[in-house]
Every structure is written in C-alpha cells, then in structure tokens.
XYZ file of N, CA and C in Angstrom:
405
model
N -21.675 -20.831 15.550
C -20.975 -22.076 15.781
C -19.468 -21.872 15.637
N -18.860 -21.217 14.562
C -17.545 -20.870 14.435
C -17.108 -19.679 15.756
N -18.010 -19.239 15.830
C -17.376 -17.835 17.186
C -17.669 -19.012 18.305
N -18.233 -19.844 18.635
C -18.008 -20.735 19.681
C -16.887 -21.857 20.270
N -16.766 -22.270 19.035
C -15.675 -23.506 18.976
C -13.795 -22.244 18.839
N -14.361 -21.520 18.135
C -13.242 -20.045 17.908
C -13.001 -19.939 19.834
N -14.029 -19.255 20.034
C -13.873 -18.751 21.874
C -13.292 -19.907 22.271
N -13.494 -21.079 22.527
C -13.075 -22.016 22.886
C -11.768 -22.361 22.676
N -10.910 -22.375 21.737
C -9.277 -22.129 21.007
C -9.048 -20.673 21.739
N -9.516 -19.694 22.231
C -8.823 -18.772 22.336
C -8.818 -18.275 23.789
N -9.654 -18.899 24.623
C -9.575 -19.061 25.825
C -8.432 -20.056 26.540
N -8.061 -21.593 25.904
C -7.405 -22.317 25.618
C -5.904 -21.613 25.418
N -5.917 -20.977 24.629
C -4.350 -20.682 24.139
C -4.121 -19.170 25.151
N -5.020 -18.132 25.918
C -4.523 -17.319 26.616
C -3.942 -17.873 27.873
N -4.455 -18.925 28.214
C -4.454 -19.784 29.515
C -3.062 -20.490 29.542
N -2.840 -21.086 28.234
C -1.458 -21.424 28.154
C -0.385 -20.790 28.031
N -0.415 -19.852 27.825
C 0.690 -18.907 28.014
C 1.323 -19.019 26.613
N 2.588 -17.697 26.485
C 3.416 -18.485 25.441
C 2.729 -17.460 23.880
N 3.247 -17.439 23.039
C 2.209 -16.910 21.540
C 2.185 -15.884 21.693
N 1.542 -15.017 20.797
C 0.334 -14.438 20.983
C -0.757 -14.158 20.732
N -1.241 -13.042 21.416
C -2.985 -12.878 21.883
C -3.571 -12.654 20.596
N -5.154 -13.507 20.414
C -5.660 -13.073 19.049
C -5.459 -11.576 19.034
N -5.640 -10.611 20.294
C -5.181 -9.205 19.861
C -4.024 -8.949 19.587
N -3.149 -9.041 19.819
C -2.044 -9.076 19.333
C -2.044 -9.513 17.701
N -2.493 -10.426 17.754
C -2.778 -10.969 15.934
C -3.578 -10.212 15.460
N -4.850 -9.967 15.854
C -5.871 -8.949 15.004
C -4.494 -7.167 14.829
N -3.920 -7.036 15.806
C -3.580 -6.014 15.454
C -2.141 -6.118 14.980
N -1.228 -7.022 14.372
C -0.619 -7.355 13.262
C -1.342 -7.413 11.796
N -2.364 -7.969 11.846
C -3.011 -7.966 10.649
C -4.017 -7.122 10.284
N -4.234 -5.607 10.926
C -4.360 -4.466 10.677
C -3.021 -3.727 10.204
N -1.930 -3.952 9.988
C -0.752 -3.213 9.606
C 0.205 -3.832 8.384
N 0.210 -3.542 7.688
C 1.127 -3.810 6.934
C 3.170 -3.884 6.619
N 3.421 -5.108 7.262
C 5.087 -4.315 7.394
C 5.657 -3.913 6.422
N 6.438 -2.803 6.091
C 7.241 -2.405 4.975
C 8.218 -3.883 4.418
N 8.470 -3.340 2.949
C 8.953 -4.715 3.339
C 11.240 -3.977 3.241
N 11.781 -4.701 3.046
C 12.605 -4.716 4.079
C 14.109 -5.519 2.933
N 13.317 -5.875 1.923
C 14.498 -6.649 1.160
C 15.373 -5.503 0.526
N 16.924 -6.106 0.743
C 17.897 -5.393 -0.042
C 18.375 -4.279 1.243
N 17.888 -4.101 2.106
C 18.002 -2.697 3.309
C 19.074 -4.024 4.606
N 19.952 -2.949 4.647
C 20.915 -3.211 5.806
C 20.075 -4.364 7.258
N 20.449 -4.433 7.882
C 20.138 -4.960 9.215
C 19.612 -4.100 10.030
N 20.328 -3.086 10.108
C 19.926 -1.805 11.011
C 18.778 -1.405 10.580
N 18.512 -1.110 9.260
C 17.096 -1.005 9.002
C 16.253 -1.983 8.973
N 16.806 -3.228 8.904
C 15.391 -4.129 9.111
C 14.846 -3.952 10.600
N 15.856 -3.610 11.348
C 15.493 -3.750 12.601
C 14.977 -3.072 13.483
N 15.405 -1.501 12.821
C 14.539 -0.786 13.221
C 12.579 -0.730 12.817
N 13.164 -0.875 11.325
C 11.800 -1.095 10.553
C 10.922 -2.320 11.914
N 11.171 -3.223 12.315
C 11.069 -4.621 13.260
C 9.894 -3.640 14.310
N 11.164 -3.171 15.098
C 10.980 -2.416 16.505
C 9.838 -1.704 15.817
N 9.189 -0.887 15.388
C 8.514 0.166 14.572
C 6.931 -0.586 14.452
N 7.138 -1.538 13.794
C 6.556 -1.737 13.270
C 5.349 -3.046 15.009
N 6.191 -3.266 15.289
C 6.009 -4.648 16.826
C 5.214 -3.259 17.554
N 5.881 -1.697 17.735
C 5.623 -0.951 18.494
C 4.357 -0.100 17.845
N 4.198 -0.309 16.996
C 2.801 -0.157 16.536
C 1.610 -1.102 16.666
N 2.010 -2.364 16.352
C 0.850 -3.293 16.976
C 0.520 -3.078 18.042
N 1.545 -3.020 19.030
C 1.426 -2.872 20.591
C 0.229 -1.754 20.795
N 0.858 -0.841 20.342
C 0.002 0.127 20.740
C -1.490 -0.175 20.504
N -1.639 -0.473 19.124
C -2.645 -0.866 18.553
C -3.782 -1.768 19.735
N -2.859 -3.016 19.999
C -3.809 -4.041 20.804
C -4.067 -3.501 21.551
N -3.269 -2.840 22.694
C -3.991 -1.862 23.965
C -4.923 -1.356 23.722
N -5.500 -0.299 22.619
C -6.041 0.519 22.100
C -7.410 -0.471 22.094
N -7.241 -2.053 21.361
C -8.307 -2.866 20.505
C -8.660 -3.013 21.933
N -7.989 -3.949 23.007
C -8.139 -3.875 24.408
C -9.097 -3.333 25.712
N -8.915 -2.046 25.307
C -9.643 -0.725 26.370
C -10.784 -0.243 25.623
N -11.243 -0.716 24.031
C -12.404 -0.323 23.749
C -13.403 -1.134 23.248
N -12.483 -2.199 22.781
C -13.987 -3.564 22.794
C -13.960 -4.880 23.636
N -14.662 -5.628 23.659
C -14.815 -6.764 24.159
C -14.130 -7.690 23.448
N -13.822 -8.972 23.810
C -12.948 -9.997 23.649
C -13.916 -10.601 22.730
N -15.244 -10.500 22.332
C -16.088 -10.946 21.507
C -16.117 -10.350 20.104
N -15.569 -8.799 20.042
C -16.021 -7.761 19.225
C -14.397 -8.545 18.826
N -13.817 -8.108 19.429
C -11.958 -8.169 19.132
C -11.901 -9.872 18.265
N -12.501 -10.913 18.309
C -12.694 -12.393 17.838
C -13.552 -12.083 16.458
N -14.213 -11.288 16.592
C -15.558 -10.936 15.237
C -14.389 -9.993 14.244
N -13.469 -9.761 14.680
C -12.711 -8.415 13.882
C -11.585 -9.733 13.268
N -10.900 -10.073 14.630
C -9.695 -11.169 13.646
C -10.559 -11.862 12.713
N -11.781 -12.744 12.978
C -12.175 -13.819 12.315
C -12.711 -12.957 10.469
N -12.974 -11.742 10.827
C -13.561 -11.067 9.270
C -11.995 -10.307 8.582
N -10.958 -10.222 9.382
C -9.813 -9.942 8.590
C -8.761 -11.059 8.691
N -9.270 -12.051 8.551
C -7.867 -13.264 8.612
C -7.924 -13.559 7.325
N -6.842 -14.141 6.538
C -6.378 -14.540 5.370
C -6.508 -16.040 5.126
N -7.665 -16.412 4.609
C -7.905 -18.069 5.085
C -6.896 -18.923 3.323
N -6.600 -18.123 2.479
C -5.830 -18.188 1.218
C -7.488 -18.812 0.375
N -6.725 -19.037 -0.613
C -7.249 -19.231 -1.889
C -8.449 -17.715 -2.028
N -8.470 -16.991 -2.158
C -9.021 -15.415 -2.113
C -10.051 -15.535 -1.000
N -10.140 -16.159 0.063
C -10.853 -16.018 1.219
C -10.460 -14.965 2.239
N -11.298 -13.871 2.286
C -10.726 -12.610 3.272
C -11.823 -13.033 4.111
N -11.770 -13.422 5.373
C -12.812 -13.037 6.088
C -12.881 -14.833 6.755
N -14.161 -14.592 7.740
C -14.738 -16.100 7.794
C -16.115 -16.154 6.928
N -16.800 -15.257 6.624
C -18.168 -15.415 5.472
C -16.983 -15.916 4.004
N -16.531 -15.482 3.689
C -15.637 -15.316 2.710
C -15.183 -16.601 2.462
N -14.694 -17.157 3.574
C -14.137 -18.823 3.799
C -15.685 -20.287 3.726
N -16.437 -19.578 4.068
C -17.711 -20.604 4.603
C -18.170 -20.936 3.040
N -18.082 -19.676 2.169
C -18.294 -19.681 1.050
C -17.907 -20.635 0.141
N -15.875 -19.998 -0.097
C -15.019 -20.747 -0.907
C -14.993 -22.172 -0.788
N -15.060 -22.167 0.512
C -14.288 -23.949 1.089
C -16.008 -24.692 1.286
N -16.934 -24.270 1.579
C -18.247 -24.888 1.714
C -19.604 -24.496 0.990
N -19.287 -23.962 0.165
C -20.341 -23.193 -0.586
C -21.797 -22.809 0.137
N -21.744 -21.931 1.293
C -22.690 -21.833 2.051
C -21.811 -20.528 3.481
N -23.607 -19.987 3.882
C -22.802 -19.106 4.884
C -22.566 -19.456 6.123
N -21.661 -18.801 6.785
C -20.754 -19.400 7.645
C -21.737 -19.808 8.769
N -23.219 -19.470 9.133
C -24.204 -19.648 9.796
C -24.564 -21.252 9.422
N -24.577 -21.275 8.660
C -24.690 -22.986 7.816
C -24.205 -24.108 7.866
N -22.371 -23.849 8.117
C -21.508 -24.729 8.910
C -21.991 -25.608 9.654
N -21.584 -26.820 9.323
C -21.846 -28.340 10.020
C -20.713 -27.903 11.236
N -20.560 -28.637 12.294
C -19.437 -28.900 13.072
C -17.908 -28.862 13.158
N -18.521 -29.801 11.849
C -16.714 -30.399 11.347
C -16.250 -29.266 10.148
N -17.023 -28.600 9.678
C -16.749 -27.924 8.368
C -16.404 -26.356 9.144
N -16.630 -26.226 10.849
C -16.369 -24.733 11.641
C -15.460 -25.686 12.033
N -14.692 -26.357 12.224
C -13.679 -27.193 13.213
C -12.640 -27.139 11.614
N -12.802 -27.004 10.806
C -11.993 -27.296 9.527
C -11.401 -25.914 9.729
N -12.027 -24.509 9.966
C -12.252 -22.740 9.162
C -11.240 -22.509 11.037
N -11.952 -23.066 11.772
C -10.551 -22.698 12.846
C -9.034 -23.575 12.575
N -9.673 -24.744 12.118
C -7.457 -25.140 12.174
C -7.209 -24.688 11.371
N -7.554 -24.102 10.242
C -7.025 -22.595 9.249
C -6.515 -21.904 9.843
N -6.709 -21.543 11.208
C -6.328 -20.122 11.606
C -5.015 -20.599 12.204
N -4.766 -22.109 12.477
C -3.725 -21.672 12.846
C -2.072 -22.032 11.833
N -2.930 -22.800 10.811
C -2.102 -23.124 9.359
C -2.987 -23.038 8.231
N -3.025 -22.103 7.919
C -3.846 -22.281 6.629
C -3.723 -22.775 5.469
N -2.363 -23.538 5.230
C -1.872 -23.971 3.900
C -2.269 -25.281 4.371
N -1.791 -25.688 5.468
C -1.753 -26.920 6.408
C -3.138 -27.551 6.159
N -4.061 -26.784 6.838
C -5.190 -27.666 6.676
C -6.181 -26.952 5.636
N -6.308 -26.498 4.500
C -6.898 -26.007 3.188
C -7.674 -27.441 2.889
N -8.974 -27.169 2.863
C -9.664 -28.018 2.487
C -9.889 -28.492 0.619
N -9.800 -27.542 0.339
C -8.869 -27.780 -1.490
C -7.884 -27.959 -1.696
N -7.528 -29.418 -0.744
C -6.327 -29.689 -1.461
C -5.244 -30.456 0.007
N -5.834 -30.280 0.809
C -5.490 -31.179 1.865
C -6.145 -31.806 2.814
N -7.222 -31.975 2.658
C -8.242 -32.453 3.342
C -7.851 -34.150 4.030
N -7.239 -34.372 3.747
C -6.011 -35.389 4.190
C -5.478 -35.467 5.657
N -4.960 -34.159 5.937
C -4.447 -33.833 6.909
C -5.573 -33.487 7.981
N -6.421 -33.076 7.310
C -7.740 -32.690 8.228
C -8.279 -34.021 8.718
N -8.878 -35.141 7.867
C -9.199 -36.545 8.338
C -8.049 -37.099 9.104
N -7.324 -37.260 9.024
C -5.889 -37.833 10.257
C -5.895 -37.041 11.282
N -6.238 -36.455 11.432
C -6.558 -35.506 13.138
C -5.458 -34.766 13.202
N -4.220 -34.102 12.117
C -3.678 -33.403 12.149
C -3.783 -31.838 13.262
N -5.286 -31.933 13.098
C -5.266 -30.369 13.769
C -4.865 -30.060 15.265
C-alpha cells in the first residue's frame, strides 16, 4: 500500500519536472557530505562539485541496473523519517505500532508526506498539520 500511493507521488513529480529524481535522492542519501564548517568557500565548493558529482554518478549507475521499483524499495528503506525511524518498516513501527504491511490508508498517506517534510508532518507531535490537509 505504501509502494503504491509512493509510485503514485513519484510518477507525479517526474512528470512535473523541476526537483529531483527519487534517484537522485536515493543516491544523495547513500553519501555522506563532508562537512564543510570553518573551510574557505573554495573548499566548500569544491567539496559541493565533488560531492553532486558523485551522486550523479551514483544515480546513473542506480539507473542502468535496477528498476524504478527496486530504486523506490531502496529510497523508502534508507530515508530518515526522524524520531530514530531508518527505513519505512522502521517508521510503520514508531509512528503506528505495526508493520508497514498493516497500514490503514491514511496512516501510508501520513509515512509518504514524511518524505517530503518530515518534521512537517511527524505524527508525534503534529498531527495537526496532517488533519488540515497540509500535505
């Protein structure tokens, strides 16, 4: 149910142009950027370039060897949903006490507008924003 309503947001947002691609995101959040405080400009910027030119590579790579299904199953188990949620099992858990197979509708419609603010719509603690149709 979550990889459905998920495909659905991500078919949606390639179509619109603009962003970027959950690959592009899955392969930012395979890398870690150095971090960069206290270092000149020139080095942040190279550090920048370096670091953009490694994702790149990366997504091509995610691109030419899996499917757009496999590549959605990879962002959705390494996204950072906060409160110690790594993953979407991880999230179905924290935020619903149950596995992510278990998910009502509204409770997989909650674990995607995470993905695209996760402080934003955190169901511990803003569930507020989630009932007002924020998402």
């Amino acid at each position: 149910m979550v990889q459905s309503g998920f495909q659905n947001l991500i078919l949606r947002q390639e179509d619109a142009g603009g962003g970027s691609t959950i690959t592009q995101q899955l392969a930012k959040l395979l890398y870690k950027r150095p971090d960069t405080k206290g270092k000149s400009r020139l080095i942040k910027f190279i550090t920048l370039i370096n670091s953009k030119l490694k994702e790149w590579v990366t997504a091509v790579k995610l691109e030419k060897s899996y499917t757009k299904e496999e590549i959605m199953t990879m962002y959705l188990n390494k996204f950072e949903f906060i409160n110690g949620a790594h993953g979407i099992e991880a999230a179905a858990q924290i935020y619903f006490n149950k596995n992510q197979d278990a998910l009502s509708v509204e409770e997989a419609a909650v674990l995607i507008g995470m993905l695209k603010n996760p402080s934003l719509y955190n169901p511990k603690g803003f569930l507020k924003n989630v009932s007002k149709g924020e998402m």
